[in-house]
């Protein structure tokens, strides 16, 4: 397929054609330069030319023409990105931080859900954010986190960003919206939990558009429900007031009951009371019950 074949197709751009159109350094430079523009403004030809490292104006013209109309539009004042061009530019910018930053182990707040000791240690390597308990050796958390979340952040700031980023993703996924592309996400209760030997059952989300998938603890899924959130808030322990892995009931699995067929019941205990949420095999919360005084005696 040639460039002009791709440009003739107004209904949409074949991904291979899009890659071939953009797989050239000068064109990416043009897209990146235009990405700095404020919405609704455009850049004069001469300014754009100055920002791009190219041998001569004939070559520059050639590449600029290839980007119009799919990625770049020409108005009276000059050039600007189309919606599609903006999307590509943002992806290129985020993806250009390809160096994988590492963070040496540092002490972080919270207590280990397994042994109850404080002194948890967080680190980031190979695009994984890991929280370990040095006391008992338990891996409290292991989460795939893109380098863009870690870049320019350290310590408490980094921990907070990882928590917020993860929560936002879970919140969107449980609403059926893919955090990567906005496509429809399918949710299912799954017994297959390769990442962890401790969970019998997990929530599995998969995007039907971009294929992104995520495995999320059923307790975390249940904790999105408004009644569960209110249960915690009214007892002075709002779910959002600390990173979710500091909340032992979200990480441990002892209060998940999978006995009832293709349903699962998750229990939360706070201040002597119990809140039971039942999820069906599509991860929808089908029943929530608050039982005053329902917590086990040792809670
Ligand atoms: Zn421990
Ligand atoms: Zn998606």
GROMACS .gro file of N, CA and C in nm, residues 171-233:
model
  189
  171UNK      N    1  -1.139   0.175   3.900
  171UNK     CA    2  -1.268   0.242   3.897
  171UNK      C    3  -1.325   0.242   3.755
  172UNK      N    4  -1.241   0.274   3.658
  172UNK     CA    5  -1.288   0.275   3.518
  172UNK      C    6  -1.323   0.135   3.471
  173UNK      N    7  -1.236   0.039   3.505
  173UNK     CA    8  -1.260  -0.099   3.459
  173UNK      C    9  -1.390  -0.153   3.516
  174UNK      N   10  -1.416  -0.127   3.645
  174UNK     CA   11  -1.540  -0.180   3.704
  174UNK      C   12  -1.663  -0.108   3.645
  175UNK      N   13  -1.642   0.011   3.590
  175UNK     CA   14  -1.751   0.078   3.519
  175UNK      C   15  -1.761   0.032   3.374
  176UNK      N   16  -1.674  -0.062   3.334
  176UNK     CA   17  -1.681  -0.117   3.198
  176UNK      C   18  -1.607  -0.035   3.094
  177UNK      N   19  -1.522   0.059   3.138
  177UNK     CA   20  -1.451   0.147   3.045
  177UNK      C   21  -1.301   0.117   3.052
  178UNK      N   22  -1.239   0.087   2.939
  178UNK     CA   23  -1.097   0.055   2.937
  178UNK      C   24  -1.014   0.178   2.975
  179UNK      N   25  -0.924   0.166   3.076
  179UNK     CA   26  -0.841   0.281   3.115
  179UNK      C   27  -0.742   0.322   3.006
  180UNK      N   28  -0.714   0.232   2.911
  180UNK     CA   29  -0.618   0.268   2.806
  180UNK      C   30  -0.686   0.336   2.688
  181UNK      N   31  -0.797   0.279   2.639
  181UNK     CA   32  -0.853   0.329   2.514
  181UNK      C   33  -0.999   0.374   2.525
  182UNK      N   34  -1.063   0.349   2.639
  182UNK     CA   35  -1.203   0.386   2.653
  182UNK      C   36  -1.300   0.284   2.596
  183UNK      N   37  -1.248   0.178   2.539
  183UNK     CA   38  -1.334   0.073   2.482
  183UNK      C   39  -1.409  -0.003   2.590
  184UNK      N   40  -1.502  -0.087   2.545
  184UNK     CA   41  -1.582  -0.165   2.642
  184UNK      C   42  -1.497  -0.275   2.704
  185UNK      N   43  -1.503  -0.282   2.837
  185UNK     CA   44  -1.428  -0.386   2.907
  185UNK      C   45  -1.522  -0.494   2.955
  186UNK      N   46  -1.482  -0.619   2.936
  186UNK     CA   47  -1.560  -0.730   2.988
  186UNK      C   48  -1.501  -0.773   3.120
  187UNK      N   49  -1.590  -0.808   3.212
  187UNK     CA   50  -1.546  -0.846   3.345
  187UNK      C   51  -1.592  -0.987   3.376
  188UNK      N   52  -1.509  -1.063   3.443
  188UNK     CA   53  -1.548  -1.200   3.479
  188UNK      C   54  -1.477  -1.243   3.606
  189UNK      N   55  -1.550  -1.322   3.682
  189UNK     CA   56  -1.490  -1.388   3.797
  189UNK      C   57  -1.405  -1.502   3.742
  190UNK      N   58  -1.283  -1.512   3.793
  190UNK     CA   59  -1.194  -1.612   3.736
  190UNK      C   60  -1.120  -1.687   3.847
  191UNK      N   61  -1.106  -1.817   3.829
  191UNK     CA   62  -1.032  -1.894   3.929
  191UNK      C   63  -0.884  -1.896   3.899
  192UNK      N   64  -0.851  -1.850   3.784
  192UNK     CA   65  -0.714  -1.857   3.737
  192UNK      C   66  -0.639  -1.733   3.784
  193UNK      N   67  -0.551  -1.748   3.878
  193UNK     CA   68  -0.476  -1.634   3.931
  193UNK      C   69  -0.327  -1.664   3.931
  194UNK      N   70  -0.265  -1.661   3.813
  194UNK     CA   71  -0.126  -1.705   3.803
  194UNK      C   72  -0.029  -1.617   3.881
  195UNK      N   73  -0.065  -1.491   3.905
  195UNK     CA   74   0.029  -1.399   3.969
  195UNK      C   75   0.047  -1.428   4.117
  196UNK      N   76  -0.048  -1.498   4.174
  196UNK     CA   77  -0.043  -1.511   4.317
  196UNK      C   78  -0.098  -1.645   4.361
  197UNK      N   79  -0.026  -1.712   4.447
  197UNK     CA   80  -0.076  -1.838   4.497
  197UNK      C   81  -0.177  -1.822   4.608
  198UNK      N   82  -0.197  -1.697   4.655
  198UNK     CA   83  -0.280  -1.679   4.774
  198UNK      C   84  -0.427  -1.658   4.741
  199UNK      N   85  -0.459  -1.623   4.616
  199UNK     CA   86  -0.598  -1.593   4.582
  199UNK      C   87  -0.663  -1.711   4.511
  200UNK      N   88  -0.782  -1.752   4.560
  200UNK     CA   89  -0.855  -1.860   4.495
  200UNK      C   90  -0.929  -1.808   4.373
  201UNK      N   91  -0.970  -1.683   4.381
  201UNK     CA   92  -1.053  -1.628   4.276
  201UNK      C   93  -1.019  -1.480   4.260
  202UNK      N   94  -1.022  -1.431   4.138
  202UNK     CA   95  -0.989  -1.291   4.112
  202UNK      C   96  -1.088  -1.234   4.010
  203UNK      N   97  -1.086  -1.104   3.998
  203UNK     CA   98  -1.161  -1.038   3.892
  203UNK      C   99  -1.070  -1.023   3.771
  204UNK      N  100  -1.123  -1.057   3.655
  204UNK     CA  101  -1.042  -1.044   3.534
  204UNK      C  102  -1.113  -0.951   3.437
  205UNK      N  103  -1.044  -0.847   3.394
  205UNK     CA  104  -1.103  -0.750   3.301
  205UNK      C  105  -1.030  -0.759   3.168
  206UNK      N  106  -1.105  -0.748   3.061
  206UNK     CA  107  -1.041  -0.750   2.930
  206UNK      C  108  -1.111  -0.655   2.835
  207UNK      N  109  -1.031  -0.572   2.768
  207UNK     CA  110  -1.088  -0.475   2.674
  207UNK      C  111  -1.111  -0.541   2.538
  208UNK      N  112  -1.233  -0.527   2.486
  208UNK     CA  113  -1.265  -0.584   2.356
  208UNK      C  114  -1.210  -0.504   2.241
  209UNK      N  115  -1.153  -0.386   2.269
  209UNK     CA  116  -1.103  -0.302   2.161
  209UNK      C  117  -0.951  -0.313   2.150
  210UNK      N  118  -0.879  -0.279   2.257
  210UNK     CA  119  -0.732  -0.278   2.247
  210UNK      C  120  -0.668  -0.402   2.307
  211UNK      N  121  -0.750  -0.485   2.375
  211UNK     CA  122  -0.695  -0.609   2.429
  211UNK      C  123  -0.630  -0.596   2.564
  212UNK      N  124  -0.631  -0.476   2.623
  212UNK     CA  125  -0.570  -0.462   2.754
  212UNK      C  126  -0.643  -0.551   2.855
  213UNK      N  127  -0.567  -0.616   2.941
  213UNK     CA  128  -0.632  -0.698   3.042
  213UNK      C  129  -0.575  -0.664   3.178
  214UNK      N  130  -0.653  -0.693   3.280
  214UNK     CA  131  -0.609  -0.665   3.416
  214UNK      C  132  -0.671  -0.766   3.512
  215UNK      N  133  -0.593  -0.803   3.611
  215UNK     CA  134  -0.642  -0.892   3.715
  215UNK      C  135  -0.650  -0.810   3.843
  216UNK      N  136  -0.767  -0.811   3.906
  216UNK     CA  137  -0.791  -0.727   4.023
  216UNK      C  138  -0.853  -0.814   4.133
  217UNK      N  139  -0.811  -0.793   4.256
  217UNK     CA  140  -0.870  -0.868   4.368
  217UNK      C  141  -1.019  -0.841   4.380
  218UNK      N  142  -1.096  -0.944   4.414
  218UNK     CA  143  -1.241  -0.924   4.425
  218UNK      C  144  -1.277  -0.828   4.537
  219UNK      N  145  -1.193  -0.822   4.640
  219UNK     CA  146  -1.218  -0.728   4.749
  219UNK      C  147  -1.207  -0.585   4.697
  220UNK      N  148  -1.109  -0.561   4.612
  220UNK     CA  149  -1.091  -0.429   4.554
  220UNK      C  150  -1.210  -0.394   4.464
  221UNK      N  151  -1.258  -0.491   4.388
  221UNK     CA  152  -1.376  -0.467   4.303
  221UNK      C  153  -1.496  -0.431   4.391
  222UNK      N  154  -1.518  -0.511   4.497
  222UNK     CA  155  -1.633  -0.487   4.585
  222UNK      C  156  -1.624  -0.351   4.654
  223UNK      N  157  -1.501  -0.308   4.681
  223UNK     CA  158  -1.484  -0.182   4.755
  223UNK      C  159  -1.519  -0.060   4.671
  224UNK      N  160  -1.547  -0.079   4.541
  224UNK     CA  161  -1.593   0.032   4.457
  224UNK      C  162  -1.740   0.064   4.483
  225UNK      N  163  -1.812  -0.030   4.543
  225UNK     CA  164  -1.957  -0.013   4.557
  225UNK      C  165  -1.990   0.097   4.659
  226UNK      N  166  -2.087   0.184   4.626
  226UNK     CA  167  -2.118   0.297   4.714
  226UNK      C  168  -2.155   0.255   4.857
  227UNK      N  169  -2.227   0.146   4.872
  227UNK     CA  170  -2.267   0.104   5.007
  227UNK      C  171  -2.144   0.061   5.088
  228UNK      N  172  -2.052  -0.007   5.023
  228UNK     CA  173  -1.929  -0.051   5.090
  228UNK      C  174  -1.846   0.072   5.130
  229UNK      N  175  -1.842   0.170   5.042
  229UNK     CA  176  -1.766   0.292   5.072
  229UNK      C  177  -1.829   0.368   5.190
  230UNK      N  178  -1.960   0.378   5.186
  230UNK     CA  179  -2.030   0.448   5.295
  230UNK      C  180  -2.010   0.375   5.427
  231UNK      N  181  -2.016   0.241   5.423
  231UNK     CA  182  -1.994   0.159   5.543
  231UNK      C  183  -1.861   0.198   5.610
  232UNK      N  184  -1.757   0.213   5.530
  232UNK     CA  185  -1.626   0.249   5.585
  232UNK      C  186  -1.621   0.394   5.632
  233UNK      N  187  -1.678   0.484   5.552
  233UNK     CA  188  -1.671   0.626   5.585
  233UNK      C  189  -1.742   0.655   5.717
   0.00000   0.00000   0.00000
